[in-house]
XYZ file of N, CA and C in Angstrom:
240
model
N 13.589 10.064 -0.549
C 13.539 9.095 0.547
C 12.300 8.170 0.353
N 12.531 7.015 -0.065
C 11.489 6.067 -0.416
C 10.589 5.749 0.825
N 11.209 5.578 1.978
C 10.309 5.280 3.245
C 9.337 6.409 3.539
N 9.699 7.657 3.393
C 8.817 8.734 3.605
C 7.810 8.862 2.560
N 8.159 8.515 1.317
C 7.225 8.555 0.135
C 6.191 7.428 0.266
N 6.436 6.368 1.034
C 5.523 5.331 1.226
C 4.620 5.580 2.486
N 5.338 6.110 3.571
C 4.713 6.337 4.796
C 3.555 7.412 4.713
N 3.847 8.548 4.235
C 2.877 9.653 4.205
C 1.568 9.326 3.469
N 1.631 8.773 2.217
C 0.387 8.375 1.531
C -0.469 7.376 2.299
N 0.188 6.384 2.899
C -0.561 5.429 3.640
C -1.308 6.041 4.794
N -0.695 6.929 5.465
C -1.333 7.661 6.635
C -2.421 8.542 6.151
N -2.280 9.126 4.961
C -3.301 10.103 4.560
C -4.460 9.441 3.747
N -4.061 8.503 2.822
C -5.056 7.874 1.938
C -5.044 6.387 1.953
N -4.536 5.702 3.015
C -4.406 4.336 2.987
C -4.883 3.668 4.229
N -4.910 2.382 4.307
C -5.257 1.649 5.476
C -4.665 0.206 5.397
N -4.565 -0.424 6.600
C -4.161 -1.754 6.785
C -5.385 -2.577 7.167
N -5.716 -3.563 6.420
C -6.954 -4.288 6.616
C -6.658 -5.832 6.728
N -7.761 -6.508 7.346
C -7.656 -7.964 7.387
C -8.382 -8.463 6.222
N -7.620 -9.113 5.322
C -8.175 -9.748 4.151
C -8.558 -11.100 4.446
N -9.911 -11.534 4.279
C -10.282 -12.837 4.615
C -10.432 -13.653 3.322
N -9.817 -14.769 3.367
C -9.868 -15.752 2.216
C -10.236 -17.057 2.812
N -11.554 -17.423 2.635
C -12.008 -18.686 3.260
C -12.022 -18.497 4.820
N -11.292 -19.423 5.503
C -11.186 -19.293 6.933
C -9.933 -18.547 7.322
N -9.037 -18.207 6.444
C -7.813 -17.572 6.769
C -7.894 -16.042 6.627
N -7.135 -15.437 7.527
C -7.159 -13.937 7.513
C -5.682 -13.480 7.319
N -5.477 -12.581 6.324
C -4.193 -12.039 5.989
C -4.160 -10.606 6.057
N -3.139 -9.978 6.550
C -3.079 -8.443 6.569
C -2.730 -7.999 5.157
N -3.228 -6.804 4.835
C -3.000 -6.230 3.521
C -3.087 -4.708 3.633
N -2.332 -3.987 2.847
C -2.477 -2.528 2.755
C -3.187 -2.171 1.528
N -3.996 -1.088 1.614
C -4.694 -0.509 0.571
C -4.298 0.958 0.497
N -4.044 1.544 -0.648
C -3.901 2.975 -0.885
C -4.827 3.334 -1.897
N -5.589 4.461 -1.670
C -6.559 4.874 -2.600
C -6.418 6.366 -2.920
N -6.370 6.697 -4.155
C -6.250 7.972 -4.587
C -6.491 8.152 -6.045
N -7.350 9.111 -6.507
C -7.659 9.205 -7.974
C -6.603 9.862 -8.715
N -5.647 10.516 -8.199
C -4.559 11.209 -8.794
C -3.512 10.184 -9.288
N -3.329 10.124 -10.563
C -2.355 9.148 -11.147
C -0.911 9.624 -10.617
N -0.699 10.908 -10.550
C 0.693 11.367 -10.063
C 0.913 10.924 -8.569
N -0.078 11.050 -7.768
C 0.041 10.601 -6.383
C 0.304 9.073 -6.253
N -0.535 8.377 -7.054
C -0.380 6.901 -7.097
C 1.107 6.516 -7.614
N 1.614 7.276 -8.486
C 2.965 6.987 -9.041
C 3.959 7.217 -7.925
N 3.888 8.281 -7.232
C 4.797 8.526 -6.126
C 4.803 7.396 -5.077
N 3.592 6.901 -4.705
C 3.477 5.727 -3.732
C 4.116 4.531 -4.382
N 3.700 4.170 -5.700
C 4.140 2.983 -6.318
C 5.716 2.946 -6.473
N 6.229 4.115 -6.901
C 7.658 4.209 -7.012
C 8.379 4.015 -5.794
N 7.832 4.642 -4.647
C 8.480 4.367 -3.379
C 8.475 2.932 -3.005
N 7.324 2.245 -3.193
C 7.213 0.883 -2.933
C 8.261 0.093 -3.670
N 8.451 0.417 -4.938
C 9.397 -0.283 -5.823
C 10.800 -0.080 -5.226
N 11.133 1.130 -4.875
C 12.474 1.469 -4.324
C 12.717 0.679 -3.067
N 11.708 0.398 -2.308
C 11.847 -0.319 -1.059
C 11.759 -1.883 -1.309
N 11.532 -2.252 -2.535
C 11.419 -3.695 -2.783
C 10.102 -4.304 -2.404
N 9.015 -3.396 -2.401
C 7.637 -3.821 -1.970
C 6.869 -4.005 -3.304
N 6.347 -5.200 -3.462
C 5.512 -5.506 -4.593
C 3.992 -4.970 -4.330
N 3.505 -4.469 -5.450
C 2.148 -3.886 -5.373
C 1.288 -4.289 -6.513
N -0.021 -4.315 -6.385
C -0.923 -4.537 -7.544
C -1.926 -3.401 -7.632
N -2.664 -3.343 -8.698
C -3.678 -2.253 -8.888
C -5.041 -2.975 -9.144
N -5.830 -3.254 -8.071
C -7.105 -3.925 -8.233
C -8.176 -3.111 -8.940
N -8.000 -1.763 -8.956
C -8.933 -0.835 -9.670
C -8.147 0.352 -10.025
N -8.782 1.191 -10.767
C -8.036 2.470 -11.283
C -7.551 3.403 -10.168
N -8.193 3.378 -9.029
C -7.865 4.273 -7.961
C -7.199 3.562 -6.726
N -7.102 2.190 -6.782
C -6.578 1.508 -5.583
C -5.281 0.840 -5.871
N -4.329 0.833 -4.887
C -3.099 0.020 -5.000
C -3.125 -0.845 -3.774
N -2.832 -2.122 -3.965
C -2.763 -3.078 -2.911
C -1.398 -3.671 -2.725
N -1.075 -3.906 -1.437
C 0.145 -4.599 -1.130
C -0.341 -5.735 -0.216
N -0.089 -6.998 -0.682
C -0.747 -8.153 0.016
C 0.268 -9.254 0.291
N 1.406 -9.372 -0.355
C 2.359 -10.421 -0.086
C 2.899 -10.297 1.383
N 2.977 -11.327 2.144
C 3.333 -11.269 3.537
C 4.594 -10.550 3.844
N 5.627 -10.765 2.977
C 6.985 -10.107 3.231
C 6.802 -8.588 2.882
N 5.970 -8.248 2.002
C 5.864 -6.864 1.643
C 5.041 -6.051 2.706
N 3.999 -6.788 3.185
C 3.199 -6.192 4.352
C 4.064 -6.037 5.500
N 4.919 -6.926 5.757
C 5.868 -6.822 7.007
C 6.761 -5.635 6.817
N 7.257 -5.392 5.586
C 8.189 -4.247 5.365
C 7.417 -2.903 5.649
N 6.125 -2.861 5.110
C 5.405 -1.659 5.300
C 4.973 -1.422 6.857
N 4.770 -2.598 7.500
C 4.436 -2.466 8.901
C 5.647 -1.758 9.608
N 6.895 -2.064 9.199
C 8.041 -1.378 9.897
C 8.099 0.084 9.482
N 7.885 0.367 8.234
C 8.021 1.723 7.671
C 6.838 2.636 8.138
N 5.668 2.061 7.913
C 4.415 2.906 8.170
C 4.078 3.012 9.659
N 4.185 1.884 10.346
C 3.666 1.866 11.747
C 2.213 2.039 11.902
N 1.713 2.134 13.125
C 0.289 2.257 13.256
C -0.212 3.691 12.831
N -1.372 3.786 12.324
C -2.060 5.133 11.999
C -2.437 5.747 13.240
N -2.160 7.029 13.353
C -2.534 7.753 14.607
C -3.645 8.809 14.287
């Protein structure tokens, strides 16, 4: 289930942040984990859901495109 494979990692090792670029603020998701296997599970789930991701560093995955952030907002919901 791709939604569950994207939801659980964000709740455990991820966050939704305000990305500031100049005077504009954009929402973005970050997922951080040193395990390549765990990263692969999250990235594969994103791909199955049609969510684009990038890797800004060896342990971070970023979802920043507005449409993709909106998809994760529906799937992940607020962290509790």
